Coordinates of N, CA and C in Angstrom, one line a residue:
M7 N 28.9 -34.1 1.2 CA 29.7 -34.8 2.2 C 30.5 -33.8 3.0
T8 N 30.4 -34.0 4.3 CA 31.2 -33.1 5.2 C 32.6 -33.6 5.5
N9 N 33.5 -32.8 5.9 CA 34.8 -33.2 6.2 C 34.8 -34.2 7.4
N10 N 33.8 -34.0 8.3 CA 33.7 -34.9 9.4 C 33.6 -36.4 9.0
S11 N 33.0 -36.6 7.8 CA 32.9 -38.0 7.4 C 34.1 -38.5 6.7
V12 N 35.2 -37.8 6.7 CA 36.5 -38.2 6.2 C 37.6 -38.0 7.2
P13 N 37.8 -38.9 8.1 CA 38.8 -38.7 9.2 C 40.2 -38.5 8.6
K14 N 40.8 -37.4 9.1 CA 42.1 -37.0 8.6 C 43.2 -38.0 8.9
T15 N 43.0 -38.9 9.9 CA 44.0 -39.8 10.4 C 44.1 -41.1 9.5
L16 N 43.2 -41.2 8.5 CA 43.2 -42.4 7.7 C 43.7 -42.1 6.3
K17 N 44.0 -43.1 5.5 CA 44.4 -43.0 4.1 C 43.2 -43.6 3.3
Y18 N 43.1 -43.2 2.1 CA 41.9 -43.6 1.2 C 42.4 -44.1 -0.1
S19 N 41.6 -45.0 -0.7 CA 41.8 -45.4 -2.1 C 40.8 -44.7 -3.0
K20 N 41.1 -44.7 -4.3 CA 40.2 -44.0 -5.2 C 38.9 -44.8 -5.3
S21 N 38.9 -46.1 -4.9 CA 37.7 -46.9 -5.0 C 36.9 -46.9 -3.7
H22 N 37.2 -46.0 -2.8 CA 36.4 -45.7 -1.6 C 36.6 -46.6 -0.4
E23 N 37.8 -47.2 -0.3 CA 38.2 -47.9 0.9 C 39.0 -47.0 1.8
W24 N 39.0 -47.2 3.1 CA 39.9 -46.5 4.0 C 40.9 -47.5 4.6
V25 N 42.0 -46.9 5.0 CA 43.1 -47.7 5.6 C 43.6 -47.1 6.8
R26 N 43.7 -47.8 7.9 CA 44.3 -47.3 9.2 C 45.4 -48.2 9.6
Q27 N 46.6 -47.7 9.9 CA 47.7 -48.4 10.3 C 47.7 -48.6 11.8
D28 N 47.7 -49.9 12.2 CA 47.8 -50.3 13.6 C 49.1 -51.1 13.7
E29 N 50.2 -50.4 13.9 CA 51.6 -51.0 14.0 C 51.8 -51.7 12.6
D30 N 52.0 -53.0 12.6 CA 52.4 -53.7 11.4 C 51.2 -54.3 10.6
V31 N 50.0 -54.0 11.1 CA 48.7 -54.5 10.5 C 47.9 -53.3 10.1
F32 N 47.2 -53.4 9.0 CA 46.4 -52.3 8.5 C 44.9 -52.8 8.6
T33 N 44.0 -51.9 9.1 CA 42.6 -52.2 9.1 C 42.0 -51.5 7.9
I34 N 41.1 -52.2 7.2 CA 40.5 -51.8 6.0 C 38.9 -51.7 6.1
G35 N 38.3 -50.7 5.6 CA 36.9 -50.6 5.6 C 36.4 -49.8 4.4
I36 N 35.1 -49.6 4.2 CA 34.6 -48.7 3.2 C 34.3 -47.4 3.8
T37 N 34.4 -46.3 3.0 CA 34.2 -45.0 3.5 C 32.7 -44.7 3.8
D38 N 32.5 -43.6 4.6 CA 31.1 -43.2 4.9 C 30.4 -42.8 3.6
H39 N 31.1 -42.2 2.6 CA 30.6 -41.9 1.3 C 30.1 -43.1 0.6
A40 N 30.9 -44.2 0.6 CA 30.5 -45.4 -0.1 C 29.3 -46.1 0.6
Q41 N 29.3 -46.1 1.9 CA 28.1 -46.8 2.5 C 26.8 -45.9 2.3
C42 N 27.0 -44.6 2.2 CA 25.8 -43.7 2.0 C 25.3 -44.0 0.5
M43 N 26.2 -44.1 -0.4 CA 25.8 -44.4 -1.8 C 25.1 -45.7 -1.9
L44 N 25.5 -46.7 -1.2 CA 24.9 -48.1 -1.2 C 23.6 -48.1 -0.5
G45 N 23.4 -47.5 0.6 CA 22.2 -47.6 1.4 C 22.4 -48.7 2.4
D46 N 21.3 -49.1 3.0 CA 21.3 -50.1 4.0 C 21.9 -51.5 3.6
L47 N 23.0 -51.9 4.2 CA 23.6 -53.1 3.8 C 22.8 -54.3 4.4
V48 N 22.7 -55.4 3.6 CA 22.0 -56.6 4.0 C 22.9 -57.8 4.0
Y49 N 24.1 -57.7 3.4 CA 25.0 -58.8 3.3 C 26.4 -58.3 3.0
V50 N 27.4 -59.0 3.7 CA 28.8 -58.7 3.5 C 29.5 -60.0 3.3
E51 N 30.3 -60.1 2.2 CA 31.2 -61.2 2.0 C 32.6 -60.8 2.2
L52 N 33.3 -61.4 3.1 CA 34.7 -61.0 3.4 C 35.7 -62.0 2.9
P53 N 37.0 -61.5 2.8 CA 38.0 -62.4 2.2 C 38.3 -63.5 3.3
E54 N 38.9 -64.6 2.8 CA 39.3 -65.7 3.6 C 40.5 -65.3 4.5
P55 N 40.5 -65.6 5.8 CA 41.7 -65.3 6.6 C 42.9 -66.2 6.0
E56 N 44.1 -65.6 6.1 CA 45.3 -66.2 5.7 C 45.4 -66.2 4.1
S57 N 44.5 -65.6 3.4 CA 44.6 -65.5 2.0 C 45.5 -64.3 1.6
S58 N 46.2 -64.4 0.5 CA 47.1 -63.3 0.1 C 46.3 -62.5 -1.0
L59 N 46.4 -61.2 -1.0 CA 45.7 -60.4 -1.9 C 46.7 -59.4 -2.5
E60 N 46.4 -58.9 -3.7 CA 47.2 -57.9 -4.4 C 46.4 -56.6 -4.4
V61 N 47.2 -55.5 -4.6 CA 46.5 -54.2 -4.7 C 45.5 -54.2 -5.9
G62 N 44.3 -53.7 -5.6 CA 43.3 -53.6 -6.7 C 42.5 -54.8 -6.9
Q63 N 42.9 -55.9 -6.2 CA 42.1 -57.2 -6.4 C 40.8 -57.1 -5.6
E64 N 39.7 -57.7 -6.2 CA 38.5 -57.7 -5.5 C 38.7 -58.6 -4.3
C65 N 38.3 -58.1 -3.2 CA 38.5 -58.9 -1.9 C 37.3 -59.1 -1.1
A66 N 36.2 -58.3 -1.3 CA 35.0 -58.4 -0.5 C 33.9 -57.9 -1.3
V67 N 32.7 -58.2 -0.9 CA 31.5 -57.7 -1.5 C 30.6 -57.1 -0.4
V68 N 30.0 -56.0 -0.7 CA 29.0 -55.4 0.2 C 27.7 -55.3 -0.6
E69 N 26.6 -55.7 0.0 CA 25.4 -55.8 -0.8 C 24.3 -55.0 0.0
S70 N 23.6 -54.1 -0.7 CA 22.5 -53.4 0.0 C 21.2 -53.8 -0.7
V71 N 20.1 -53.2 -0.2 CA 18.8 -53.5 -0.8 C 18.8 -53.1 -2.3
K72 N 19.6 -52.1 -2.7 CA 19.6 -51.5 -4.0 C 20.8 -51.9 -4.9
A73 N 21.9 -52.4 -4.3 CA 23.0 -52.6 -5.2 C 24.0 -53.5 -4.5
A74 N 24.9 -54.1 -5.2 CA 26.0 -54.9 -4.7 C 27.3 -54.2 -5.2
A75 N 28.3 -54.1 -4.4 CA 29.5 -53.4 -4.8 C 30.7 -54.3 -4.4
D76 N 31.7 -54.3 -5.2 CA 33.0 -55.0 -4.9 C 33.8 -54.1 -4.1
V77 N 34.6 -54.7 -3.2 CA 35.6 -53.9 -2.4 C 36.9 -54.4 -2.9
Y78 N 37.8 -53.4 -3.2 CA 39.1 -53.7 -3.8 C 40.2 -53.5 -2.7
C79 N 41.1 -54.4 -2.7 CA 42.2 -54.4 -1.7 C 43.1 -53.2 -2.0
P80 N 43.2 -52.3 -1.0 CA 44.1 -51.1 -1.2 C 45.6 -51.4 -1.0
L81 N 45.9 -52.5 -0.4 CA 47.3 -52.9 -0.2 C 47.5 -54.4 -0.5
S82 N 48.7 -54.8 -0.9 CA 49.0 -56.2 -1.1 C 49.4 -56.8 0.3
G83 N 48.9 -58.0 0.6 CA 49.3 -58.5 1.8 C 48.5 -59.8 2.2
E84 N 48.6 -60.2 3.4 CA 47.9 -61.4 3.9 C 46.8 -61.0 4.9
I85 N 45.6 -61.5 4.7 CA 44.5 -61.3 5.6 C 44.8 -61.9 6.9
V86 N 44.8 -61.1 8.0 CA 45.1 -61.7 9.3 C 43.8 -61.8 10.2
E87 N 42.8 -61.0 9.8 CA 41.6 -61.1 10.6 C 40.4 -60.5 9.8
I88 N 39.2 -61.1 9.9 CA 38.0 -60.5 9.3 C 37.1 -60.1 10.5
N89 N 36.2 -59.1 10.2 CA 35.2 -58.7 11.2 C 34.0 -59.6 11.1
E90 N 34.1 -60.7 11.9 CA 33.0 -61.7 11.8 C 31.7 -61.1 12.3
E91 N 31.7 -60.0 13.1 CA 30.4 -59.4 13.5 C 29.6 -59.0 12.3
L92 N 30.2 -58.6 11.2 CA 29.5 -58.2 10.0 C 28.7 -59.3 9.3
L93 N 29.1 -60.5 9.5 CA 28.4 -61.6 8.9 C 27.0 -61.7 9.4
E94 N 26.8 -61.4 10.7 CA 25.5 -61.4 11.4 C 24.8 -60.0 11.3
N95 N 25.6 -59.0 11.3 CA 25.1 -57.6 11.4 C 25.8 -56.7 10.4
P96 N 25.5 -56.8 9.1 CA 26.2 -56.0 8.1 C 25.9 -54.5 8.2
Q97 N 24.8 -54.1 9.0 CA 24.4 -52.7 9.2 C 25.5 -52.0 10.0
L98 N 26.4 -52.7 10.6 CA 27.5 -52.0 11.4 C 28.3 -51.1 10.4
V99 N 28.4 -51.5 9.2 CA 29.1 -50.7 8.2 C 28.3 -49.3 8.0
N100 N 27.0 -49.4 8.0 CA 26.2 -48.2 7.8 C 26.3 -47.3 9.1
E101 N 26.2 -48.0 10.2 CA 26.2 -47.3 11.5 C 27.5 -46.6 11.9
D102 N 28.6 -47.3 11.6 CA 29.9 -46.9 12.1 C 31.0 -47.3 11.2
P103 N 31.0 -46.7 9.9 CA 32.0 -47.2 8.9 C 33.4 -47.2 9.3
Y104 N 33.8 -46.2 10.2 CA 35.2 -46.1 10.5 C 35.6 -46.8 11.9
G105 N 34.6 -47.4 12.5 CA 34.8 -48.0 13.8 C 34.4 -49.5 13.7
K106 N 33.2 -49.8 14.3 CA 32.8 -51.2 14.3 C 32.5 -51.8 13.0
G107 N 32.4 -51.0 11.9 CA 32.1 -51.5 10.6 C 33.3 -51.8 9.7
W108 N 34.5 -51.9 10.4 CA 35.7 -52.3 9.6 C 35.4 -53.7 9.0
L109 N 36.1 -53.9 7.8 CA 35.9 -55.2 7.1 C 37.0 -56.3 7.4
F110 N 38.2 -55.9 7.3 CA 39.3 -56.9 7.5 C 40.6 -56.2 7.9
R111 N 41.5 -57.0 8.4 CA 42.9 -56.5 8.7 C 43.9 -57.3 7.9
I112 N 44.9 -56.6 7.4 CA 45.9 -57.2 6.5 C 47.3 -56.8 6.9
R113 N 48.2 -57.8 6.8 CA 49.6 -57.5 7.0 C 50.2 -57.3 5.7
P114 N 50.6 -56.1 5.3 CA 51.1 -55.8 4.0 C 52.5 -56.5 3.7
F115 N 52.7 -56.8 2.4 CA 54.0 -57.4 2.0 C 55.0 -56.3 2.0
E116 N 54.6 -55.1 1.6 CA 55.5 -53.9 1.7 C 54.6 -52.7 1.9
N117 N 55.3 -51.6 2.2 CA 54.5 -50.4 2.5 C 54.1 -49.7 1.2
E118 N 52.8 -49.8 0.9 CA 52.3 -49.2 -0.3 C 51.3 -48.0 0.0
T119 N 51.4 -47.6 1.2 CA 50.4 -46.5 1.6 C 50.8 -45.2 0.8
I120 N 52.0 -45.1 0.3 CA 52.3 -43.9 -0.5 C 51.4 -43.7 -1.7
N121 N 50.8 -44.8 -2.2 CA 49.9 -44.7 -3.3 C 48.4 -44.4 -2.9
L122 N 48.2 -44.2 -1.6 CA 46.8 -43.9 -1.2 C 46.6 -42.4 -1.0
L123 N 45.4 -42.0 -0.9 CA 45.0 -40.6 -0.9 C 44.9 -40.1 0.6
S124 N 45.2 -38.8 0.8 CA 45.0 -38.2 2.1 C 43.5 -37.9 2.2
A125 N 43.0 -37.5 3.4 CA 41.6 -37.1 3.5 C 41.2 -36.0 2.6
D126 N 42.1 -35.0 2.5 CA 41.8 -33.9 1.6 C 41.7 -34.3 0.1
Q127 N 42.6 -35.1 -0.3 CA 42.6 -35.6 -1.7 C 41.4 -36.4 -1.9
Y128 N 41.0 -37.3 -1.0 CA 39.8 -38.1 -1.1 C 38.5 -37.2 -1.2
T129 N 38.5 -36.2 -0.3 CA 37.3 -35.3 -0.3 C 37.2 -34.6 -1.7
K130 N 38.3 -34.2 -2.3 CA 38.3 -33.6 -3.6 C 37.8 -34.5 -4.7
Q131 N 38.3 -35.8 -4.6 CA 37.9 -36.8 -5.6 C 36.4 -37.0 -5.5
V132 N 35.8 -37.2 -4.3 CA 34.4 -37.4 -4.2 C 33.6 -36.2 -4.7
A133 N 34.1 -35.0 -4.4 CA 33.4 -33.8 -4.9 C 33.4 -33.8 -6.4
S134 N 34.5 -34.2 -7.0 CA 34.6 -34.1 -8.5 C 33.7 -35.2 -9.1
E135 N 33.5 -36.3 -8.4 CA 32.6 -37.4 -8.9 C 31.2 -36.9 -8.9
A136 N 30.9 -36.0 -8.1 CA 29.5 -35.6 -7.9 C 29.0 -34.7 -9.0
H137 N 30.0 -34.2 -9.8 CA 29.6 -33.2 -10.9 C 29.3 -33.9 -12.2

């Protein structure tokens, strides 16, 4: 994995989700590493808009031809938007995991980003998992 595939401006969870703050809303997706491990996605199940989620709660499912994986919510909050384009075109996650392949947006109940990893910390975690 190259550092290019781990944008420095984002925060990361140990379970391979990324978090980008856009004022009071946070955009969530899965990392380039996660989508590479899964392969070509064929189905994405997203959380219900306006639902409330807790940190670590299963909130979405991404399914590829070879595996299905749960997505865990990296922040507690209320879902304010889902990426409906993914319902028709789940491959957007493979093609552009940090852009058009975002999964959902959440308005956090409190700022829990302190518990997330920096790009460097995440890169080290992925490297240690590979051994």
